[in-house]
Amino acid sequence: MQHASSPSDRHGRRAALVALALAAALPGFAQNELSNFTATGRGGAINALATEYQALGINPANLGRATGVKVAFTVGEFGASLSSRTASRTIFNNYVFNTEKQFPRNQDGSDLGATATNPIGPERQKVIDAFTGENVAITQSDVTPFAISYYNPTIGGIAINTRYRMLGSADLNRNAAELILAGNNATIIREARRTGTFPLVAEALKGTHLQIQAVQEFNIAYGRRVFEGEGVEVSLGLGFRFIRGIGILDVRSDGKTLSAYGALSPVFDAEYPVAIAHDAGFNQKTSDGSSAKFPSVGSGSAIDVGISATIAKKIHLSASIVDVGKMTWKANSVEIDPKQRLQVFGQTPDEAEFNASYQGPITYNFWKSLKRFQIDSDSTSSPFKYRAAGKREVKLPTRVRLGAGTDLTKKITIAIDGQLPFDKNLPGSYRSALVGAGVTYKPVYWLHLSTGVSGGAGFGASIPLGIAFVTRSYEGGIATRDITGYFGETNPYLSVVAGFLRFKIGAPNNDE
């Protein structure tokens, strides 16, 4: 049994994990190049133009393309994004930048403006409305600590890297939004108390779909030119990925059936009731003094296959299938009983603002709101009851990627990219096809300015912007997925992608 820690310790660990995920690291652009500022600034259009280690997870065949660079490596590239298709910018900013802002309340703790028939105050109601619908929140984070590639004309190209990824998305029905933000004042709880009949959780959460997945990857890929003649070069490539599972949460309901499963690394510091911890089917994993920063609770593997062609040494075409594989979550696995009925929020002794008459969070601190739904020592403070779950296999979000790109002139490069998910319901998968087109302009050889347009996958239309400083042996830059997402009251979208330590050895001299 994992020992309980103090509330401040637990909050600190969770806050640190959240900060890591959001600042450096749950479906943007392609999942595998979120930390690639070159791709981001050009609308995600990278499939045909990615070379060296940048081809990892995108198209391994591009490693077989000769660029004149023998060795390329990078250290510490990162990217993070957070967006909402339902919240206003004012509400979005409160949850991101002003988390300690309080909902207006009366002296007795009730919402200001609440009535006898509706205990939910006007301001809280606005937030509930903003948290109801599809794509309430979409977040991604990605950090690449290190990547390196080597190319030889005779044997081809090989690349390796390690990467952390977190992806999350949320569709919430009104009941789910009210449970998170109004607690026992949620309409469905008040009605159940009045009638004495509590609905099944599957019925209460109809249309809700919450997915979060965090993993660490180790990638290796090889690409080689297999044909050259008549102005056409063709390369093939194969990539392999070993994956360590850090955490997964997958909750979905169609009103009749409920699937609610989770497995969390010890870094999340979850506590498990005795009934779960002693269950024969529960494989509990603690840190056990492990030196790993993120002890794993699952593992998996995937392959990427690709083909690329260059016509007249100018036009690049590319196609690949990536993330073909599965994850097996083995430890710390729990689920909500699919036949369980909803229950009221109980008391949480270590949290002063939570009590038997819990009426929702006092502040805009979203993570504190979700704390009410965590597994607790007696399964009474949450409206859900949890039970032990055995290992679970989950297919990876396989995608088809297509791309084309060319240098129109020495100063202008254009590209187009498309991605199609095989199964949009898998954790980490896009909700729909994603397309992007972009252009890079080089007013001088060392300055690359990029922009474009992308759309789909629940993000709407986005206009990226990027800037990179490039010399023969060095490259660094910063980009955003959507410059318009920082302005306007609707569809808020915050993103940043950066890398400042890219180096190349044996690169051709293009300083002109």
Short mmCIF file of C-alpha atoms in Angstrom, two decimals:
data_model
loop_
_atom_site.label_atom_id
_atom_site.label_comp_id
_atom_site.label_asym_id
_atom_site.label_seq_id
_atom_site.Cartn_x
_atom_site.Cartn_y
_atom_site.Cartn_z
CA MET A 1 0.00 0.00 0.00
CA GLN A 2 1.36 3.37 -0.96
CA HIS A 3 1.71 5.53 2.12
CA ALA A 4 -0.23 8.76 2.28
CA SER A 5 1.73 11.97 2.08
CA SER A 6 0.77 15.35 3.40
CA PRO A 7 -1.66 17.47 1.38
CA SER A 8 1.02 20.05 0.65
CA ASP A 9 3.43 17.37 -0.57
CA ARG A 10 0.81 15.84 -2.83
CA HIS A 11 -0.23 19.20 -4.22
CA GLY A 12 3.41 20.10 -4.82
CA ARG A 13 4.13 16.92 -6.71
CA ARG A 14 1.04 17.24 -8.85
CA ALA A 15 1.74 20.90 -9.50
CA ALA A 16 5.30 20.08 -10.52
CA LEU A 17 4.08 17.41 -12.90
CA VAL A 18 1.50 19.71 -14.44
CA ALA A 19 4.09 22.47 -14.80
CA LEU A 20 6.46 20.06 -16.55
CA ALA A 21 3.77 18.88 -18.90
CA LEU A 22 2.58 22.33 -19.83
CA ALA A 23 5.86 24.21 -19.90
CA ALA A 24 8.29 21.69 -21.25
CA ALA A 25 6.91 18.38 -21.94
CA LEU A 26 -3.38 15.32 -23.26
CA PRO A 27 -5.26 15.76 -29.28
CA GLY A 28 -2.36 21.12 -33.04
CA PHE A 29 -0.16 19.63 -35.34
CA ALA A 30 1.21 16.19 -35.79
CA GLN A 31 1.76 14.49 -32.51
CA ASN A 32 5.33 13.58 -33.30
CA GLU A 33 6.68 17.02 -34.24
CA LEU A 34 5.12 19.31 -31.66
CA SER A 35 8.62 20.28 -30.51
CA ASN A 36 9.75 20.91 -34.11
CA PHE A 37 9.66 24.68 -34.66
CA THR A 38 10.44 24.22 -38.35
CA ALA A 39 7.26 22.20 -38.88
CA THR A 40 5.08 24.30 -36.60
CA GLY A 41 5.88 27.62 -38.24
CA ARG A 42 5.00 26.18 -41.65
CA GLY A 43 1.53 24.94 -40.73
CA GLY A 44 2.75 21.48 -39.78
CA ALA A 45 3.77 20.74 -43.38
CA ILE A 46 6.86 18.63 -42.72
CA ASN A 47 6.25 15.12 -44.06
CA ALA A 48 8.03 15.68 -47.38
CA LEU A 49 10.73 18.02 -46.08
CA ALA A 50 11.81 16.43 -42.79
CA THR A 51 15.40 15.21 -42.96
CA GLU A 52 18.00 13.86 -40.55
CA TYR A 53 16.63 13.19 -37.02
CA GLN A 54 13.57 15.35 -37.78
CA ALA A 55 12.25 12.43 -39.86
CA LEU A 56 11.79 10.29 -36.73
CA GLY A 57 8.11 9.55 -36.20
CA ILE A 58 7.25 11.35 -39.44
CA ASN A 59 8.72 9.42 -42.37
CA PRO A 60 11.82 7.23 -41.89
CA ALA A 61 12.33 7.06 -45.66
CA ASN A 62 13.51 10.67 -45.63
CA LEU A 63 16.65 9.50 -43.81
CA GLY A 64 17.77 8.07 -47.15
CA ARG A 65 17.79 11.49 -48.78
CA ALA A 66 21.22 13.07 -49.26
CA THR A 67 21.44 16.56 -47.76
CA GLY A 68 25.21 16.85 -47.53
CA VAL A 69 25.04 16.65 -43.72
CA LYS A 70 26.94 13.78 -42.13
CA VAL A 71 25.91 14.25 -38.50
CA ALA A 72 23.08 16.34 -37.07
CA PHE A 73 21.93 16.54 -33.46
CA THR A 74 19.74 18.60 -31.16
CA VAL A 75 19.34 19.07 -27.42
CA GLY A 76 16.27 20.22 -25.52
CA GLU A 77 13.60 21.01 -28.10
CA PHE A 78 10.14 21.49 -26.61
CA GLY A 79 6.59 22.48 -27.37
CA ALA A 80 3.30 22.90 -25.55
CA SER A 81 -0.21 23.95 -26.46
CA LEU A 82 -3.60 24.42 -24.85
CA SER A 83 -6.82 25.40 -26.60
CA SER A 84 -10.58 25.42 -26.20
CA ARG A 85 -13.36 25.55 -28.76
CA THR A 86 -16.06 26.31 -26.18
CA ALA A 87 -14.61 28.72 -23.60
CA SER A 88 -14.29 32.47 -24.00
CA ARG A 89 -10.85 34.01 -23.65
CA THR A 90 -11.85 35.58 -20.33
CA ILE A 91 -12.77 32.23 -18.80
CA PHE A 92 -9.81 30.51 -20.48
CA ASN A 93 -7.37 33.07 -19.06
CA ASN A 94 -8.81 32.67 -15.56
CA TYR A 95 -8.09 28.94 -15.67
CA VAL A 96 -4.59 29.43 -17.07
CA PHE A 97 -3.29 32.65 -15.51
CA ASN A 98 -5.67 33.59 -12.68
CA THR A 99 -6.35 30.29 -10.94
CA GLU A 100 -6.79 31.80 -7.47
CA LYS A 101 -9.63 34.06 -8.56
CA GLN A 102 -12.70 33.16 -6.52
CA PHE A 103 -16.28 32.72 -7.61
CA PRO A 104 -18.41 35.45 -5.96
CA ARG A 105 -20.05 34.06 -2.81
CA ASN A 106 -22.31 35.10 0.02
CA GLN A 107 -21.15 34.99 3.64
CA ASP A 108 -22.73 31.55 4.10
CA GLY A 109 -20.61 30.19 1.23
CA SER A 110 -23.40 29.98 -1.33
CA ASP A 111 -22.98 31.46 -4.79
CA LEU A 112 -23.75 35.14 -5.15
CA GLY A 113 -26.94 35.48 -7.18
CA ALA A 114 -28.10 31.94 -6.44
CA THR A 115 -31.80 31.34 -5.80
CA ALA A 116 -33.81 28.78 -3.87
CA THR A 117 -34.64 26.95 -7.08
CA ASN A 118 -31.19 27.32 -8.65
CA PRO A 119 -28.23 27.29 -6.23
CA ILE A 120 -25.74 27.82 -9.07
CA GLY A 121 -24.73 31.48 -9.32
CA PRO A 122 -24.59 33.40 -12.64
CA GLU A 123 -20.76 33.47 -12.88
CA ARG A 124 -20.43 29.76 -12.14
CA GLN A 125 -23.20 29.08 -14.66
CA LYS A 126 -21.24 30.90 -17.37
CA VAL A 127 -18.24 28.69 -16.69
CA ILE A 128 -20.40 25.55 -16.78
CA ASP A 129 -21.77 26.65 -20.15
CA ALA A 130 -18.20 27.19 -21.37
CA PHE A 131 -17.23 23.69 -20.22
CA THR A 132 -20.10 21.99 -22.04
CA GLY A 133 -19.63 20.62 -25.56
CA GLU A 134 -17.02 19.08 -27.83
CA ASN A 135 -13.35 20.06 -27.65
CA VAL A 136 -13.74 21.80 -24.30
CA ALA A 137 -9.98 21.43 -23.96
CA ILE A 138 -7.22 20.07 -26.17
CA THR A 139 -3.67 19.97 -24.90
CA GLN A 140 -0.35 18.61 -26.11
CA SER A 141 3.17 18.80 -24.80
CA ASP A 142 6.36 17.34 -26.15
CA VAL A 143 10.00 17.52 -25.15
CA THR A 144 12.93 15.98 -27.02
CA PRO A 145 15.94 15.85 -24.68
CA PHE A 146 18.25 14.54 -27.40
CA ALA A 147 18.24 13.41 -31.03
CA ILE A 148 21.04 12.55 -33.45
CA SER A 149 21.35 11.28 -37.01
CA TYR A 150 24.12 10.02 -39.29
CA TYR A 151 24.16 9.75 -43.08
CA ASN A 152 26.48 7.89 -45.42
CA PRO A 153 25.82 7.74 -49.18
CA THR A 154 26.62 4.04 -49.25
CA ILE A 155 24.62 2.74 -46.31
CA GLY A 156 21.92 5.42 -45.97
CA GLY A 157 20.79 7.30 -42.89
CA ILE A 158 20.06 6.31 -39.30
CA ALA A 159 18.65 8.37 -36.44
CA ILE A 160 17.77 7.94 -32.76
CA ASN A 161 16.09 10.07 -30.13
CA THR A 162 14.23 10.05 -26.84
CA ARG A 163 11.05 12.02 -26.33
CA TYR A 164 8.33 12.69 -23.76
CA ARG A 165 4.79 13.24 -25.00
CA MET A 166 1.51 14.15 -23.35
CA LEU A 167 -1.81 14.46 -25.17
CA GLY A 168 -5.27 15.18 -23.86
CA SER A 169 -8.74 16.14 -25.02
CA ALA A 170 -12.13 16.55 -23.38
CA ASP A 171 -15.75 16.51 -24.53
CA LEU A 172 -18.09 17.13 -21.60
CA ASN A 173 -21.87 16.93 -21.41
CA ARG A 174 -23.70 19.32 -19.11
CA ASN A 175 -23.90 16.81 -16.27
CA ALA A 176 -20.14 16.30 -16.31
CA ALA A 177 -19.50 20.05 -16.40
CA GLU A 178 -21.88 20.64 -13.48
CA LEU A 179 -20.37 17.81 -11.41
CA ILE A 180 -16.90 19.31 -11.87
CA LEU A 181 -17.94 22.90 -11.20
CA ALA A 182 -21.02 22.71 -8.97
CA GLY A 183 -20.53 19.53 -6.95
CA ASN A 184 -23.67 18.52 -5.08
CA ASN A 185 -25.48 21.51 -6.58
CA ALA A 186 -25.37 19.82 -9.99
CA THR A 187 -28.87 19.49 -11.39
CA ILE A 188 -28.59 15.72 -11.72
CA ILE A 189 -27.56 15.34 -8.06
CA ARG A 190 -30.33 17.63 -6.78
CA GLU A 191 -32.93 15.79 -8.85
CA ALA A 192 -31.68 12.41 -7.65
CA ARG A 193 -31.85 13.58 -4.04
CA ARG A 194 -35.41 14.78 -4.61
CA THR A 195 -36.61 11.52 -6.17
CA GLY A 196 -34.36 9.18 -4.23
CA THR A 197 -33.21 7.51 -7.46
CA PHE A 198 -29.66 8.05 -8.67
CA PRO A 199 -28.95 7.39 -12.37
CA LEU A 200 -26.32 5.07 -13.73
CA VAL A 201 -23.02 6.83 -14.36
CA ALA A 202 -23.25 5.75 -18.00
CA GLU A 203 -26.54 7.62 -18.35
CA ALA A 204 -25.32 10.69 -16.47
CA LEU A 205 -22.19 11.06 -18.61
CA LYS A 206 -23.75 10.40 -22.03
CA GLY A 207 -21.59 12.04 -24.70
CA THR A 208 -18.66 12.67 -22.37
CA HIS A 209 -15.25 11.67 -23.72
CA LEU A 210 -12.08 12.40 -21.75
CA GLN A 211 -8.65 11.21 -22.88
CA ILE A 212 -5.19 11.84 -21.46
CA GLN A 213 -2.04 9.89 -22.25
CA ALA A 214 1.57 10.50 -21.22
CA VAL A 215 4.48 8.41 -22.51
CA GLN A 216 8.24 8.34 -22.96
CA GLU A 217 9.58 7.14 -26.30
CA PHE A 218 12.86 5.75 -27.57
CA ASN A 219 13.04 5.94 -31.38
CA ILE A 220 15.38 4.46 -33.95
CA ALA A 221 14.88 4.61 -37.70
CA TYR A 222 16.73 3.76 -40.89
CA GLY A 223 16.24 5.01 -44.44
CA ARG A 224 18.03 4.24 -47.69
CA ARG A 225 17.79 5.26 -51.32
CA VAL A 226 16.65 2.25 -53.37
CA PHE A 227 16.25 3.75 -56.84
CA GLU A 228 17.91 6.53 -58.81
CA GLY A 229 17.42 7.25 -62.47
CA GLU A 230 15.75 9.46 -65.05
CA GLY A 231 15.54 12.37 -62.64
CA VAL A 232 13.78 10.36 -59.93
CA GLU A 233 15.14 9.20 -56.57
CA VAL A 234 13.15 6.86 -54.31
CA SER A 235 13.89 5.99 -50.69
CA LEU A 236 12.34 3.52 -48.26
CA GLY A 237 12.48 3.62 -44.49
CA LEU A 238 11.54 1.76 -41.33
CA GLY A 239 11.32 3.04 -37.78
CA PHE A 240 10.89 1.30 -34.43
CA ARG A 241 9.67 2.87 -31.22
CA PHE A 242 9.79 1.51 -27.66
CA ILE A 243 7.33 3.23 -25.37
CA ARG A 244 7.16 3.56 -21.58
CA GLY A 245 3.70 4.38 -20.26
CA ILE A 246 3.58 7.15 -17.64
CA GLY A 247 -0.18 7.52 -17.42
CA ILE A 248 -3.47 7.05 -19.21
CA LEU A 249 -7.04 8.12 -18.58
CA ASP A 250 -9.80 7.10 -20.97
CA VAL A 251 -13.42 7.86 -20.06
CA ARG A 252 -16.27 7.60 -22.54
CA SER A 253 -20.01 6.99 -22.42
CA ASP A 254 -22.70 6.68 -25.08
CA GLY A 255 -25.49 6.71 -22.52
CA LYS A 256 -25.83 2.93 -22.40
CA THR A 257 -22.29 1.70 -21.86
CA LEU A 258 -19.48 3.23 -19.84
CA SER A 259 -15.76 2.71 -20.31
CA ALA A 260 -13.69 4.49 -17.69
CA TYR A 261 -10.14 3.27 -17.23
CA GLY A 262 -6.95 4.74 -15.82
CA ALA A 263 -3.39 3.81 -14.90
CA LEU A 264 -1.05 6.33 -13.28
CA SER A 265 2.67 6.32 -12.58
CA PRO A 266 3.67 6.65 -8.90
CA VAL A 267 4.77 10.20 -9.74
CA PHE A 268 1.08 11.16 -9.60
CA ASP A 269 1.05 10.06 -5.94
CA ALA A 270 -2.40 8.44 -6.11
CA GLU A 271 -3.73 6.68 -3.02
CA TYR A 272 -5.63 3.41 -3.31
CA PRO A 273 -8.34 2.13 -0.95
CA VAL A 274 -7.63 -1.10 0.89
CA ALA A 275 -10.26 -2.91 -1.18
CA ILE A 276 -8.37 -2.05 -4.37
CA ALA A 277 -4.82 -2.42 -3.04
CA HIS A 278 -5.59 -5.92 -1.72
CA ASP A 279 -7.46 -7.05 -4.81
CA ALA A 280 -5.75 -10.05 -6.41
CA GLY A 281 -6.15 -8.46 -9.84
CA PHE A 282 -4.48 -5.18 -8.86
CA ASN A 283 -0.80 -4.84 -9.72
CA GLN A 284 0.30 -1.89 -7.61
CA LYS A 285 3.58 -0.22 -8.47
CA THR A 286 5.37 2.28 -6.26
CA SER A 287 8.57 4.15 -6.93
CA ASP A 288 10.50 1.65 -4.78
CA GLY A 289 13.47 4.00 -4.76
CA SER A 290 13.71 3.88 -8.55
CA SER A 291 15.99 6.48 -10.10
CA ALA A 292 13.54 7.00 -12.98
CA LYS A 293 11.87 10.40 -12.90
CA PHE A 294 8.68 8.89 -14.28
CA PRO A 295 8.32 5.22 -13.24
CA SER A 296 6.31 3.41 -15.91
CA VAL A 297 3.02 1.57 -15.49
CA GLY A 298 2.89 0.23 -19.02
CA SER A 299 4.94 -0.47 -22.11
CA GLY A 300 4.52 -0.84 -25.81
CA SER A 301 6.10 -0.60 -29.21
CA ALA A 302 5.34 0.75 -32.65
CA ILE A 303 6.72 0.80 -36.15
CA ASP A 304 6.72 3.49 -38.82
CA VAL A 305 7.08 2.73 -42.53
CA GLY A 306 7.54 5.21 -45.31
CA ILE A 307 8.42 5.95 -48.89
CA SER A 308 9.68 9.21 -50.35
CA ALA A 309 10.60 10.41 -53.80
CA THR A 310 12.49 13.36 -55.22
CA ILE A 311 11.78 14.48 -58.77
CA ALA A 312 14.29 16.56 -60.71
CA LYS A 313 16.14 17.12 -57.41
CA LYS A 314 13.51 19.71 -56.57
CA ILE A 315 10.05 18.27 -55.89
CA HIS A 316 9.71 16.07 -52.81
CA LEU A 317 6.82 13.63 -52.32
CA SER A 318 6.28 11.56 -49.20
CA ALA A 319 3.91 8.97 -47.72
CA SER A 320 4.11 7.10 -44.44
CA ILE A 321 2.12 5.09 -41.92
CA VAL A 322 3.13 5.81 -38.34
CA ASP A 323 2.34 4.55 -34.85
CA VAL A 324 1.43 1.01 -35.86
CA GLY A 325 1.46 -0.85 -32.55
CA LYS A 326 -0.08 -1.07 -29.12
CA MET A 327 0.42 -0.25 -25.47
CA THR A 328 -0.13 -2.62 -22.57
CA TRP A 329 -0.98 -0.90 -19.28
CA LYS A 330 -0.09 -3.33 -16.50
CA ALA A 331 0.22 -1.53 -13.17
CA ASN A 332 -1.92 0.76 -10.99
CA SER A 333 -4.91 0.05 -13.23
CA VAL A 334 -8.37 1.05 -11.98
CA GLU A 335 -11.78 1.53 -13.54
CA ILE A 336 -15.23 2.79 -12.69
CA ASP A 337 -17.80 0.02 -12.33
CA PRO A 338 -19.86 0.32 -15.56
CA LYS A 339 -23.02 -0.63 -13.63
CA GLN A 340 -22.44 1.87 -10.84
CA ARG A 341 -24.94 4.57 -9.97
CA LEU A 342 -23.94 8.14 -9.31
CA GLN A 343 -23.43 9.14 -5.68
CA VAL A 344 -23.14 12.45 -3.83
CA PHE A 345 -19.81 14.09 -3.06
CA GLY A 346 -18.69 13.17 0.45
CA GLN A 347 -16.29 14.80 2.85
CA THR A 348 -12.56 15.23 2.29
CA PRO A 349 -10.88 15.91 5.67
CA ASP A 350 -7.63 17.36 4.33
CA GLU A 351 -9.28 20.00 2.15
CA ALA A 352 -11.02 22.79 4.04
CA GLU A 353 -13.12 23.93 1.10
CA PHE A 354 -14.50 20.43 0.51
CA ASN A 355 -17.19 19.23 2.87
CA ALA A 356 -20.35 17.16 2.93
CA SER A 357 -22.28 20.03 1.37
CA TYR A 358 -19.68 20.52 -1.35
CA GLN A 359 -21.00 23.08 -3.82
CA GLY A 360 -18.13 23.15 -6.27
CA PRO A 361 -14.67 24.72 -6.19
CA ILE A 362 -14.19 28.14 -4.65
CA THR A 363 -11.54 29.20 -7.17
CA TYR A 364 -10.73 28.76 -10.84
CA ASN A 365 -8.08 26.18 -9.96
CA PHE A 366 -9.06 23.43 -12.39
CA TRP A 367 -6.69 20.85 -10.94
CA LYS A 368 -8.18 21.33 -7.51
CA SER A 369 -11.61 20.79 -9.05
CA LEU A 370 -10.51 17.46 -10.49
CA LYS A 371 -9.07 16.42 -7.13
CA ARG A 372 -12.63 15.69 -6.03
CA PHE A 373 -12.74 12.83 -8.52
CA GLN A 374 -9.52 11.11 -7.52
CA ILE A 375 -9.37 7.76 -5.83
CA ASP A 376 -9.48 8.30 -2.08
CA SER A 377 -8.97 6.15 0.97
CA ASP A 378 -12.60 5.11 1.29
CA SER A 379 -14.21 5.92 -2.09
CA THR A 380 -16.75 8.28 -0.52
CA SER A 381 -15.54 11.77 -1.40
CA SER A 382 -15.89 11.18 -5.16
CA PRO A 383 -19.24 10.68 -6.93
CA PHE A 384 -17.72 7.57 -8.51
CA LYS A 385 -16.66 4.24 -7.06
CA TYR A 386 -13.46 2.68 -8.35
CA ARG A 387 -12.35 -0.92 -8.57
CA ALA A 388 -9.19 -2.77 -9.52
CA ALA A 389 -8.67 -3.52 -13.18
CA GLY A 390 -6.34 -5.97 -14.84
CA LYS A 391 -3.90 -5.15 -17.59
CA ARG A 392 -5.34 -3.50 -20.66
CA GLU A 393 -4.09 -3.40 -24.22
CA VAL A 394 -4.71 -0.22 -26.19
CA LYS A 395 -3.97 0.25 -29.86
CA LEU A 396 -1.83 3.24 -30.74
CA PRO A 397 -3.36 6.06 -32.82
CA THR A 398 -2.12 4.90 -36.23
CA ARG A 399 -2.13 7.57 -38.93
CA VAL A 400 -1.48 7.89 -42.64
CA ARG A 401 0.68 10.87 -43.53
CA LEU A 402 1.04 12.41 -46.97
CA GLY A 403 3.12 15.39 -48.01
CA ALA A 404 4.67 17.36 -50.83
CA GLY A 405 7.13 20.22 -50.90
CA THR A 406 9.49 22.11 -53.13
CA ASP A 407 11.87 25.07 -53.29
CA LEU A 408 10.19 27.55 -55.61
CA THR A 409 13.32 29.67 -55.51
CA LYS A 410 16.42 29.84 -53.35
CA LYS A 411 14.45 32.07 -51.00
CA ILE A 412 11.00 30.44 -50.98
CA THR A 413 9.99 26.92 -49.91
CA ILE A 414 6.39 25.69 -49.94
CA ALA A 415 4.84 22.50 -48.59
CA ILE A 416 1.51 20.79 -47.97
CA ASP A 417 0.74 18.03 -45.49
CA GLY A 418 -2.18 15.80 -44.56
CA GLN A 419 -2.85 13.26 -41.83
CA LEU A 420 -5.73 10.81 -41.50
CA PRO A 421 -6.38 8.84 -38.28
CA PHE A 422 -7.30 5.17 -38.56
CA ASP A 423 -9.47 5.28 -35.41
CA LYS A 424 -10.46 8.66 -33.99
CA ASN A 425 -11.69 7.11 -30.72
CA LEU A 426 -8.29 5.88 -29.55
CA PRO A 427 -6.46 7.77 -26.77
CA GLY A 428 -4.16 10.34 -28.34
CA SER A 429 -5.85 10.19 -31.73
CA TYR A 430 -7.04 13.11 -33.80
CA ARG A 431 -10.81 13.55 -34.02
CA SER A 432 -10.66 14.08 -37.79
CA ALA A 433 -8.23 14.61 -40.64
CA LEU A 434 -5.62 17.33 -40.23
CA VAL A 435 -4.25 19.34 -43.15
CA GLY A 436 -1.68 22.08 -43.33
CA ALA A 437 0.08 24.19 -45.92
CA GLY A 438 2.92 26.59 -45.42
CA VAL A 439 5.71 28.68 -46.82
CA THR A 440 9.21 29.58 -45.64
CA TYR A 441 10.80 32.80 -46.84
CA LYS A 442 14.53 33.50 -46.50
CA PRO A 443 15.21 37.22 -46.96
CA VAL A 444 18.85 36.44 -46.13
CA TYR A 445 20.45 33.01 -45.87
CA TRP A 446 20.54 32.99 -42.07
CA LEU A 447 16.96 34.16 -41.44
CA HIS A 448 13.98 31.87 -42.15
CA LEU A 449 10.45 33.25 -41.71
CA SER A 450 7.56 30.77 -41.86
CA THR A 451 3.78 30.91 -41.89
CA GLY A 452 0.86 28.98 -43.33
CA VAL A 453 -2.57 27.66 -42.48
CA SER A 454 -3.81 24.44 -40.91
CA GLY A 455 -7.18 23.02 -39.96
CA GLY A 456 -9.01 19.97 -38.71
CA ALA A 457 -8.60 17.60 -35.76
CA GLY A 458 -10.87 19.78 -33.62
CA PHE A 459 -8.67 22.86 -33.80
CA GLY A 460 -10.40 24.93 -36.48
CA ALA A 461 -8.37 27.11 -38.82
CA SER A 462 -4.98 28.21 -37.49
CA ILE A 463 -2.35 30.60 -38.79
CA PRO A 464 1.13 29.64 -37.54
CA LEU A 465 4.16 31.87 -37.38
CA GLY A 466 7.81 30.94 -36.95
CA ILE A 467 11.28 32.41 -37.07
CA ALA A 468 14.56 30.51 -37.32
CA PHE A 469 18.21 31.51 -37.42
CA VAL A 470 20.20 29.16 -39.63
CA THR A 471 23.89 28.90 -40.48
CA ARG A 472 25.95 26.10 -41.96
CA SER A 473 26.42 24.40 -38.59
CA TYR A 474 23.75 25.86 -36.29
CA GLU A 475 19.99 26.34 -36.18
CA GLY A 476 17.66 27.76 -33.56
CA GLY A 477 14.14 29.10 -33.61
CA ILE A 478 10.74 29.63 -32.05
CA ALA A 479 7.21 29.28 -33.41
CA THR A 480 3.54 29.29 -32.50
CA ARG A 481 0.83 27.12 -33.98
CA ASP A 482 -1.70 29.93 -34.22
CA ILE A 483 -0.87 33.60 -33.87
CA THR A 484 -4.58 34.50 -33.91
CA GLY A 485 -5.18 32.26 -30.90
CA TYR A 486 -3.59 34.88 -28.65
CA PHE A 487 -6.20 37.47 -29.60
CA GLY A 488 -9.97 37.69 -29.78
CA GLU A 489 -12.57 36.48 -27.32
CA THR A 490 -13.42 33.15 -28.99
CA ASN A 491 -11.40 29.98 -29.63
CA PRO A 492 -8.42 30.78 -27.35
CA TYR A 493 -5.26 28.91 -28.34
CA LEU A 494 -1.90 29.19 -26.60
CA SER A 495 1.15 27.45 -28.02
CA VAL A 496 4.91 27.76 -28.11
CA VAL A 497 7.53 25.60 -29.81
CA ALA A 498 11.25 26.25 -29.50
CA GLY A 499 14.70 24.82 -29.97
CA PHE A 500 18.01 26.60 -29.65
CA LEU A 501 20.64 23.85 -29.81
CA ARG A 502 20.53 22.27 -33.27
CA PHE A 503 23.93 21.52 -34.78
CA LYS A 504 25.17 20.02 -38.06
CA ILE A 505 28.52 18.57 -39.06
CA GLY A 506 29.60 18.35 -42.68
CA ALA A 507 26.80 20.60 -43.96
CA PRO A 508 27.16 22.26 -47.38
CA ASN A 509 27.98 25.96 -47.46
CA ASN A 510 24.76 27.78 -48.38
CA ASP A 511 25.85 31.15 -47.01
CA GLU A 512 24.75 33.38 -49.85
#
